[in-house]
Short mmCIF file of C-alpha atoms in Angstrom, two decimals:
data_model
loop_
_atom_site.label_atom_id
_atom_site.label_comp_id
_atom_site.label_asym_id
_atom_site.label_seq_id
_atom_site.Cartn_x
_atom_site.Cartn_y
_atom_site.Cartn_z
CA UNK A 69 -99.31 250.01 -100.24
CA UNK A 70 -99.36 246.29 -101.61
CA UNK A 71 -99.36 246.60 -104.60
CA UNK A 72 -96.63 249.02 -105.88
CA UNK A 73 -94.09 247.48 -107.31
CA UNK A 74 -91.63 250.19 -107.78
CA UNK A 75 -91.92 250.98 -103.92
CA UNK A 76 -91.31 247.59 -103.05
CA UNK A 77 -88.11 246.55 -105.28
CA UNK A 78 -86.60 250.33 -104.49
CA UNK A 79 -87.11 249.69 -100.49
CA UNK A 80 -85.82 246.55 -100.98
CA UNK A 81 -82.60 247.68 -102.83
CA UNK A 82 -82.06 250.20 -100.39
CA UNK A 83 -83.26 248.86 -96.95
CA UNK A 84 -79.98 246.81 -96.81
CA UNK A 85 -77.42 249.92 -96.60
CA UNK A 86 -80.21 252.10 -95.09
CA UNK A 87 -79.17 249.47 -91.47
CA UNK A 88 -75.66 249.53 -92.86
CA UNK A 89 -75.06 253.21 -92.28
CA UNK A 90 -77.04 253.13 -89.11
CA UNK A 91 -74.58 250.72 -87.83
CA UNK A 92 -71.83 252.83 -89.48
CA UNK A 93 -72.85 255.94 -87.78
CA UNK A 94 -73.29 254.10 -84.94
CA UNK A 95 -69.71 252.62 -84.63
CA UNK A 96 -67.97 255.66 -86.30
CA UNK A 97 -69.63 258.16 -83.82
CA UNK A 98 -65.94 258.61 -81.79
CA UNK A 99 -64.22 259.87 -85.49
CA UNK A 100 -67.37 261.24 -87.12
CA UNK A 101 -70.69 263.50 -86.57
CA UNK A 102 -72.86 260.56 -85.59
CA UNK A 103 -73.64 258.67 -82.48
CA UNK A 104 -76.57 256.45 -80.64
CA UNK A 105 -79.45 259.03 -81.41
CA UNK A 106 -78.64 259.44 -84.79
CA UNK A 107 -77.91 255.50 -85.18
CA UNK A 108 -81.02 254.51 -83.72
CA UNK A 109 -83.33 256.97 -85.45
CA UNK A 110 -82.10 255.59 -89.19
CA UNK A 111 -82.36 251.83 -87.91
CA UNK A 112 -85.57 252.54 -87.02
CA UNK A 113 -86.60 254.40 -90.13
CA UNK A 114 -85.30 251.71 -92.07
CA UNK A 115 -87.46 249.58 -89.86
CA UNK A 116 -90.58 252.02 -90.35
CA UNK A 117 -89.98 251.95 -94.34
CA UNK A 118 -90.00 247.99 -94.41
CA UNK A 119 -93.33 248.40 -92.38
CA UNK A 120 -94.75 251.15 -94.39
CA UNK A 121 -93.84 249.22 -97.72
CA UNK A 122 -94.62 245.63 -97.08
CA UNK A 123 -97.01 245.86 -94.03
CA UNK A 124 -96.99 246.16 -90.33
CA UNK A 125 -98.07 242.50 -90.39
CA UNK A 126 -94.85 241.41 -91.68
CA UNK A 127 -92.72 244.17 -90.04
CA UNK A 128 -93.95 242.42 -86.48
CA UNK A 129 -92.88 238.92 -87.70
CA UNK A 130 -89.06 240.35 -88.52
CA UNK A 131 -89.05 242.44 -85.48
CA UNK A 132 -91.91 241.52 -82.71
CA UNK A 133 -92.92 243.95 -80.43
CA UNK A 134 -92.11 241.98 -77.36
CA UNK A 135 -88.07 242.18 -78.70
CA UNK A 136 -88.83 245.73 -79.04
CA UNK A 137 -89.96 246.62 -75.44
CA UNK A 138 -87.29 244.32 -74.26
CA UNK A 139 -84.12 246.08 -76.30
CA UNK A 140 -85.96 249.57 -74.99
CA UNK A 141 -85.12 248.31 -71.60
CA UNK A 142 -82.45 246.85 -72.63
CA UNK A 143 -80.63 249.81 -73.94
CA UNK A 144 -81.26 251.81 -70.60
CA UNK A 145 -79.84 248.88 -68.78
CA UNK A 146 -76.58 249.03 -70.35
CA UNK A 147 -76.23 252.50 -70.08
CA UNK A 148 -76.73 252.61 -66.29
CA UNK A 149 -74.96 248.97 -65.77
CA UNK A 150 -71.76 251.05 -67.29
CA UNK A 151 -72.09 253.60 -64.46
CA UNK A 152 -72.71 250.83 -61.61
CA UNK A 153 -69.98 248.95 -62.97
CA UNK A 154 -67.75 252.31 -62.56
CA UNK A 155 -69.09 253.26 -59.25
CA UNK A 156 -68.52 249.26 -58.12
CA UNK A 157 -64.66 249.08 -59.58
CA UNK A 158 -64.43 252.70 -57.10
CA UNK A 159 -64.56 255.52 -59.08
CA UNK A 160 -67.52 257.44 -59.73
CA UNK A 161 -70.71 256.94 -61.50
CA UNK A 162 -69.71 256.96 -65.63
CA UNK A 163 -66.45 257.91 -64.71
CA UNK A 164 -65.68 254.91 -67.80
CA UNK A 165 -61.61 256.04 -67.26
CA UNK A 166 -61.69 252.69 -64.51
CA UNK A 167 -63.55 250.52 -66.90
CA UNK A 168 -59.79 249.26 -68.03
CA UNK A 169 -55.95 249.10 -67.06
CA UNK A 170 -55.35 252.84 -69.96
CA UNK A 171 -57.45 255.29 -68.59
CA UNK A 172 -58.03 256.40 -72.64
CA UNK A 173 -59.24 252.75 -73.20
CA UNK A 174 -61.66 252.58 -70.26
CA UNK A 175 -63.25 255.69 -71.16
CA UNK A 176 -63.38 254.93 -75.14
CA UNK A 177 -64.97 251.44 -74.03
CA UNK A 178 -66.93 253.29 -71.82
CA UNK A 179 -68.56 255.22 -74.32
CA UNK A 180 -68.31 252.78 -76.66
CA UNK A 181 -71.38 250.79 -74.25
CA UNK A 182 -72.88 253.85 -74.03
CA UNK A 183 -73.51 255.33 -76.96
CA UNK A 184 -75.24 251.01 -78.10
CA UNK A 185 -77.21 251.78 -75.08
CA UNK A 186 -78.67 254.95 -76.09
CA UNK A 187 -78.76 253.33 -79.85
CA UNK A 188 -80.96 250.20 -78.89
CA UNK A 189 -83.09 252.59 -76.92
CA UNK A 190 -83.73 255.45 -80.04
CA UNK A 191 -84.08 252.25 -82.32
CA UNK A 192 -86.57 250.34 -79.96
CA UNK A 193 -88.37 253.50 -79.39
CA UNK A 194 -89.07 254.99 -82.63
CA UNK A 195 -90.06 251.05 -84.06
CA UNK A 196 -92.51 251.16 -81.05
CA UNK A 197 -94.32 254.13 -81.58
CA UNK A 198 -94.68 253.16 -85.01
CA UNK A 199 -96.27 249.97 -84.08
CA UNK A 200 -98.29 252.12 -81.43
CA UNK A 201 -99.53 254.87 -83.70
CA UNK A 202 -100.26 252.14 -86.82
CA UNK A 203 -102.24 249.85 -84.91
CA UNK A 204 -103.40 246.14 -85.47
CA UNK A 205 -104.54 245.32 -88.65
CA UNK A 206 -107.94 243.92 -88.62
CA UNK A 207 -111.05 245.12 -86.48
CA UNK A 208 -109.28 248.28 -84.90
CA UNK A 209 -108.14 249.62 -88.83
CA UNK A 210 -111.58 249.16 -90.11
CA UNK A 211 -112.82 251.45 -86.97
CA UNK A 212 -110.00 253.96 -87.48
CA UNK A 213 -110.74 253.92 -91.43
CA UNK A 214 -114.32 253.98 -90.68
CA UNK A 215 -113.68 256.68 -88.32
CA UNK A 216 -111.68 258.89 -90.81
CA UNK A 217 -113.98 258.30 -93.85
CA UNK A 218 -117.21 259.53 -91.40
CA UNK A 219 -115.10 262.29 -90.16
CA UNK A 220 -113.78 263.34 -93.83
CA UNK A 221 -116.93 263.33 -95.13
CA UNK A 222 -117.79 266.34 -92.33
CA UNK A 223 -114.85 268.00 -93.21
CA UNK A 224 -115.49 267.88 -96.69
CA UNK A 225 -119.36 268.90 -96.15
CA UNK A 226 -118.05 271.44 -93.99
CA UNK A 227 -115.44 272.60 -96.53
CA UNK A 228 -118.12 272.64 -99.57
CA UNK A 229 -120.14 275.16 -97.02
CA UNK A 230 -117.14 277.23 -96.47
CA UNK A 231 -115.81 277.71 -99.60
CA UNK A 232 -116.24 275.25 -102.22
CA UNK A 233 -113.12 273.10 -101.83
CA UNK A 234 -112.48 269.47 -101.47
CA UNK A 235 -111.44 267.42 -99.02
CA UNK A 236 -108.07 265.72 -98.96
CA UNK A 237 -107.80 261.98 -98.18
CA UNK A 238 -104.98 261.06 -95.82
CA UNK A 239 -102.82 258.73 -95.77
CA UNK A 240 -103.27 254.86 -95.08
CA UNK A 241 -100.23 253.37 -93.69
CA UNK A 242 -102.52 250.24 -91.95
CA UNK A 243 -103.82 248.40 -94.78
CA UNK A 244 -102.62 245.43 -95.89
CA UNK A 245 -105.08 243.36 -98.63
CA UNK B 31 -67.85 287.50 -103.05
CA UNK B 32 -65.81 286.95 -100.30
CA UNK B 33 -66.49 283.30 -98.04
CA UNK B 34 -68.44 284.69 -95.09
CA UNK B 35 -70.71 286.88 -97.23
CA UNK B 36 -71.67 283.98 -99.09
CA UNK B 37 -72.33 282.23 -96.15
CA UNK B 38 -74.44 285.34 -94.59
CA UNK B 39 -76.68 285.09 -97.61
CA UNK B 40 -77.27 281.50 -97.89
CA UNK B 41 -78.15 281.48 -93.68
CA UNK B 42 -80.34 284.42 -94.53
CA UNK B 43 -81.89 282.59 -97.17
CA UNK B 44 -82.51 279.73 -95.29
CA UNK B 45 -84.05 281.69 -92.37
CA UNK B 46 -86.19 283.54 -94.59
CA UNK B 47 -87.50 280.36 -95.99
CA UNK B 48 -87.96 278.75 -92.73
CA UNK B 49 -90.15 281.96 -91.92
CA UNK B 50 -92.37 281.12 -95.09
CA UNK B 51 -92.74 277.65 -94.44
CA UNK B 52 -93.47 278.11 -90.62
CA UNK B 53 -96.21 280.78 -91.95
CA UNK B 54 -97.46 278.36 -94.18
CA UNK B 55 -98.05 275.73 -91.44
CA UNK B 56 -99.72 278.20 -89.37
CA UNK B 57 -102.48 279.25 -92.31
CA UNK B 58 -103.22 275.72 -93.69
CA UNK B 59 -106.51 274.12 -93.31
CA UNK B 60 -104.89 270.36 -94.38
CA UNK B 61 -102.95 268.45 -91.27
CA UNK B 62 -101.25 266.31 -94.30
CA UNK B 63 -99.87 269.06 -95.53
CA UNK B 64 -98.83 270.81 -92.37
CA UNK B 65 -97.50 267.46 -91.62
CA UNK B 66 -94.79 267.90 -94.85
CA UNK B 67 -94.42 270.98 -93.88
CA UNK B 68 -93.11 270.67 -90.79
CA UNK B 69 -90.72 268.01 -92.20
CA UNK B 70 -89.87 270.68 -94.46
CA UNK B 71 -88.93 272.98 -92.08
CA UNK B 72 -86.80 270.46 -89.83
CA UNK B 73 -84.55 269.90 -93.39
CA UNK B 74 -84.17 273.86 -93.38
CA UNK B 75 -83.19 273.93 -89.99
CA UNK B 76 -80.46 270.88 -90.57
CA UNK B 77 -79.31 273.24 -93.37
CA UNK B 78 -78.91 276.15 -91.37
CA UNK B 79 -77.05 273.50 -88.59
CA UNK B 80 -74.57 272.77 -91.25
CA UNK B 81 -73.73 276.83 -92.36
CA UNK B 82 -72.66 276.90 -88.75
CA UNK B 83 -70.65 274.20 -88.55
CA UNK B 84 -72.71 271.90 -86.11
CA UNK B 85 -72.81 268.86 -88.45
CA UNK B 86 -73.88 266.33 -85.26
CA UNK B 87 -77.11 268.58 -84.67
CA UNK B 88 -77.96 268.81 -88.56
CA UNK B 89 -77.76 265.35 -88.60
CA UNK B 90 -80.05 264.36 -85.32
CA UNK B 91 -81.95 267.32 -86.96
CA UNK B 92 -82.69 265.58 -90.62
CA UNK B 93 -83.28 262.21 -88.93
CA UNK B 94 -85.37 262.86 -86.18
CA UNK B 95 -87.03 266.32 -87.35
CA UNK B 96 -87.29 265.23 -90.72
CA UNK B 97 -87.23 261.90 -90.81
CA UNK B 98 -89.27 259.81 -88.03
CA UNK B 99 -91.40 262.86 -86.92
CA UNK B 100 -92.81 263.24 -90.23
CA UNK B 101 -93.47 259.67 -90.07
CA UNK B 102 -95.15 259.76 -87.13
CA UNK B 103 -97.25 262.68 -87.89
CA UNK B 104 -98.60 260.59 -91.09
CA UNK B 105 -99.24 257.77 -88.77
CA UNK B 106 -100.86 259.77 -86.08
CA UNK B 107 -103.26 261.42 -89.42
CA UNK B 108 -104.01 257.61 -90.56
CA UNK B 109 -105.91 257.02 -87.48
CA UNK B 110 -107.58 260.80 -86.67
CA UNK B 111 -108.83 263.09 -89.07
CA UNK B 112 -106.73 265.12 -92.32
CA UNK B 113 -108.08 268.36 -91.69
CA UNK B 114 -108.44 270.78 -88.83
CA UNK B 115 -111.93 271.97 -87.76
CA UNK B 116 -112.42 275.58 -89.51
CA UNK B 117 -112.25 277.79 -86.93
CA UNK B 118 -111.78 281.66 -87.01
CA UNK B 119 -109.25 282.50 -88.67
CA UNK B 120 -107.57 285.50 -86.84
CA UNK B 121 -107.68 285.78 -83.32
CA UNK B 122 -106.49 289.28 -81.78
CA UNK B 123 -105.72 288.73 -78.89
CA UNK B 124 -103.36 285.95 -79.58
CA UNK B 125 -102.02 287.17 -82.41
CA UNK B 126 -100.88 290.60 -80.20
CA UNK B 127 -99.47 288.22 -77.24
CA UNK B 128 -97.06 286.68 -79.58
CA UNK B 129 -96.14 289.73 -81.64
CA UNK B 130 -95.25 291.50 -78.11
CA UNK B 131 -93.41 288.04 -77.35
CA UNK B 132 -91.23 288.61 -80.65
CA UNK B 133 -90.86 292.18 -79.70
CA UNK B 134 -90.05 290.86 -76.25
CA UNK B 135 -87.04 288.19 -77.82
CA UNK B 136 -85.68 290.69 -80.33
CA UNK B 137 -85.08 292.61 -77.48
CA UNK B 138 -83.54 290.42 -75.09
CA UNK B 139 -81.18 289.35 -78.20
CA UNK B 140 -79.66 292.78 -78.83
CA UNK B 141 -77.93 292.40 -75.43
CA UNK B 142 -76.39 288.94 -76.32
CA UNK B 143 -72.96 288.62 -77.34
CA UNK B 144 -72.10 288.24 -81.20
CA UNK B 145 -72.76 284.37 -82.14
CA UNK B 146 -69.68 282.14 -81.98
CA UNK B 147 -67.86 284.83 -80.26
CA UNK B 148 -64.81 283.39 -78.35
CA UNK B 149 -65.31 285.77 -75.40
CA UNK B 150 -68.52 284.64 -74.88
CA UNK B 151 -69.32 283.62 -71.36
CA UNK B 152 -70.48 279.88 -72.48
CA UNK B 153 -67.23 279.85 -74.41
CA UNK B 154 -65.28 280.61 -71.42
CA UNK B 155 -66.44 278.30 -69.17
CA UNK B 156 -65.95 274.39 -69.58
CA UNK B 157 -66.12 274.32 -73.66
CA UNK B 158 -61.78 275.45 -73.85
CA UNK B 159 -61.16 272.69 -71.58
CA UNK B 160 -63.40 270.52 -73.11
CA UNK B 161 -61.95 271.01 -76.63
CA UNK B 162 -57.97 271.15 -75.73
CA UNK B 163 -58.09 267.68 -73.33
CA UNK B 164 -60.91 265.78 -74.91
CA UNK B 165 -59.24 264.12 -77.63
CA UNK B 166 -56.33 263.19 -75.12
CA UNK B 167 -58.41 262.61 -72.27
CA UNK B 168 -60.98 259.88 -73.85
CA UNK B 169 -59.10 258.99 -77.02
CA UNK B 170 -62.23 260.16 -79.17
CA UNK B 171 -61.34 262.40 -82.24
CA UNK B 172 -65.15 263.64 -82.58
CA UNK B 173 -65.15 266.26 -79.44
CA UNK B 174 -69.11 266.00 -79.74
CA UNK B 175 -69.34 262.70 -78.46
CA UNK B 176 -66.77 262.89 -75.92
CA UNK B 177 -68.50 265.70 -74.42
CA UNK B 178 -71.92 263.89 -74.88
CA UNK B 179 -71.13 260.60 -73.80
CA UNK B 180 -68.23 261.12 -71.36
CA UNK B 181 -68.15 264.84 -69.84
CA UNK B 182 -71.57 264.79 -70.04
CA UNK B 183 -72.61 261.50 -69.49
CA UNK B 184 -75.35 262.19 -67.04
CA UNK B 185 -77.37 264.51 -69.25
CA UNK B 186 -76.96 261.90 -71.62
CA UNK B 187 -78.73 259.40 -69.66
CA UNK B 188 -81.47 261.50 -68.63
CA UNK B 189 -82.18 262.07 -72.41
CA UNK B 190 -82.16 258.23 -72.56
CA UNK B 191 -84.48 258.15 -69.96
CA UNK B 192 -86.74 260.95 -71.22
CA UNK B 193 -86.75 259.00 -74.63
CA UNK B 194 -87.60 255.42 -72.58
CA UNK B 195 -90.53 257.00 -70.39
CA UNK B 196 -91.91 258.65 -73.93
CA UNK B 197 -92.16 255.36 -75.01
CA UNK B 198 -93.79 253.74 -72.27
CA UNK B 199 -96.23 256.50 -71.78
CA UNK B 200 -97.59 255.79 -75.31
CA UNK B 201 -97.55 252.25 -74.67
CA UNK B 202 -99.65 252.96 -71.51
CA UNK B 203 -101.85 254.68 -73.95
CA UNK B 204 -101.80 252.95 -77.01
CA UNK B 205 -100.76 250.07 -76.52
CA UNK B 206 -98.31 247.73 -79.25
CA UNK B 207 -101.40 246.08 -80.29
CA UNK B 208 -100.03 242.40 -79.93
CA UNK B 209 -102.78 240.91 -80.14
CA UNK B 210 -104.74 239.17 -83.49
CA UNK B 211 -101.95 239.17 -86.28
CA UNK B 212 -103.52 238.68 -89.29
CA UNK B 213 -101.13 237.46 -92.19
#
């Protein structure tokens, strides 16, 4: 998808508030429908479209898959280091309500660190799959395309025989040049 | 018209549409398509999440069912194949397994209680408590993510989990594909 210019400047325009109101439903989760899951799935969408648009090449220069495995950890860490913290200050595990001096405040930090636990998780996730399921560019592409093109051409063979139709082409989110 | 007949209609609507679409995905030959399709179907099924008032699931709904699914789907179809191998078309005794499975469900349903009811058992049991001491109890207006990330926090975590062992199964499998970089 290199060379479509309308694609392009629109995901640029919008990429920008597409991680704005991921952080927004994020953070505004405790007054609003919203929360981690949702927060993390439209980071990483926004993630996905910057991939899909400009190339999984550059996509792993802004955000490289090691820093995604690591925040995918990461997020589960937090969100278990919240209960240890609660079990070691003596109350029970994600009871957040010891977390500070207010009971109300403990438990709104409390899920607070939560809820950007299970956000960096969803996020680091769905950007990792992506990356899994799109592949390298370069030998392994050529082998999928190759792959796809030999096994269209059945299909389509195989369609012809049936019933005279043609074969769809699917879609090539890998290619870059 | 009054309000809830209105609403009635537009959840029937959207229920009979969802039955169209999910027929649809069943009969076609083309995984693209079935692919939009089923993205199609998730956005019906956030719409019928926001006639009954549960604006938190509609909204995981659109993003995940809609959204990164669909995605992922495409993604999954740019390495495999775009169509599914003709097979036959109608098989009976499938076909008869899941009819008496409907059957089955629509019968099991007529002895639930009316949806939303507030004598229903799972209405009765945590949820009042839940929704009068919640807001004072954690400080959180939204009673969804109190209950979520608070009450609930346990569940919550396992979902986590479930979410980071998805992800490290396909990494197993797939791998991130580190490796050459072209640019």
């Amino acid at each position: 998808m290199q060379h479509h210019t309308v694609l392009k400047v629109a995901a640029k325009l919008l990429l920008p508030f597409i991680l704005l109101f991921a952080l927004y439903v994020q953070f505004h989760g405790d007054f609003g429908p919203g929360g981690g899951f949702q927060a993390g799935v439209i980071f990483g969408a926004g993630i996905i479209l910057y991939a899909l648009v400009f190339g999984t090449g550059h996509a792993r220069a802004v955000v490289p898959p090691g820093a995604v495995r690591a925040a995918a950890a990461l997020g589960v860490l937090l969100y278990t280091g919240v209960g240890v913290a609660s079990l070691l200050l003596g109350a029970n595990f994600l009871d957040y309500g010891i977390l500070a001096a207010d009971p109300v405040a403990g438990q709104h930090l409390g899920i607070l660190l939560v809820e950007l636990g299970v956000g960096l998780t969803v996020t680091a996730v769905m950007i990792l799959l992506f990356y899994a399921f799109a592949g390298v560019e370069g030998a392994e592409t050529d082998r999928a395309v190759a792959n796809r093109d030999g096994a269209e051409r059945a299909a389509a063979e195989r369609a012809v025989a049936d019933r005279g139709g043609a074969s769809r082409a699917g879609p090539d989110w890998t290619s870059t040049s | 018209m009054p309000p809830a007949v209105i609403e009635h209609l537009i959840l029937v609507s959207l229920l009979a549409l969802m039955t169209v679409t999910a027929g649809a995905i069943a009969l076609t030959r083309s995984l693209f398509a079935a692919a939009m399709l089923f993205g199609i179907f998730s956005l019906l099924s956030a719409a019928v999440f926001v006639v009954l008032d549960a604006v938190d699931v509609a909204f995981t709904e659109a993003a995940v069912g809609a959204g990164i699914s669909t995605i992922l789907m495409l993604a999954t179809l740019a390495r495999t194949n775009a169509r599914q191998r003709a097979g036959p078309r109608l098989r009976p005794g499938p076909l008869a397994l899941a009819a008496g499975l409907v059957l089955l469900l629509a019968w099991a349903s007529s002895d639930r209680p009316r949806f939303a009811a507030p004598e229903a058992p799972a209405n009765l049991h945590v949820a009042p408590r839940y929704l009068q001491e919640g807001p004072r109890e954690t400080g959180v207006p939204n009673v969804v993510t109190a209950v979520l990330a608070s009450y609930r926090g346990y569940d919550t975590l396992g979902e986590v989990t479930v979410i980071f062992t998805a992800g490290i199964g396909v990494l197993a499998l797939l791998g991130l594909g580190g490796g050459a970089r072209r640019d």
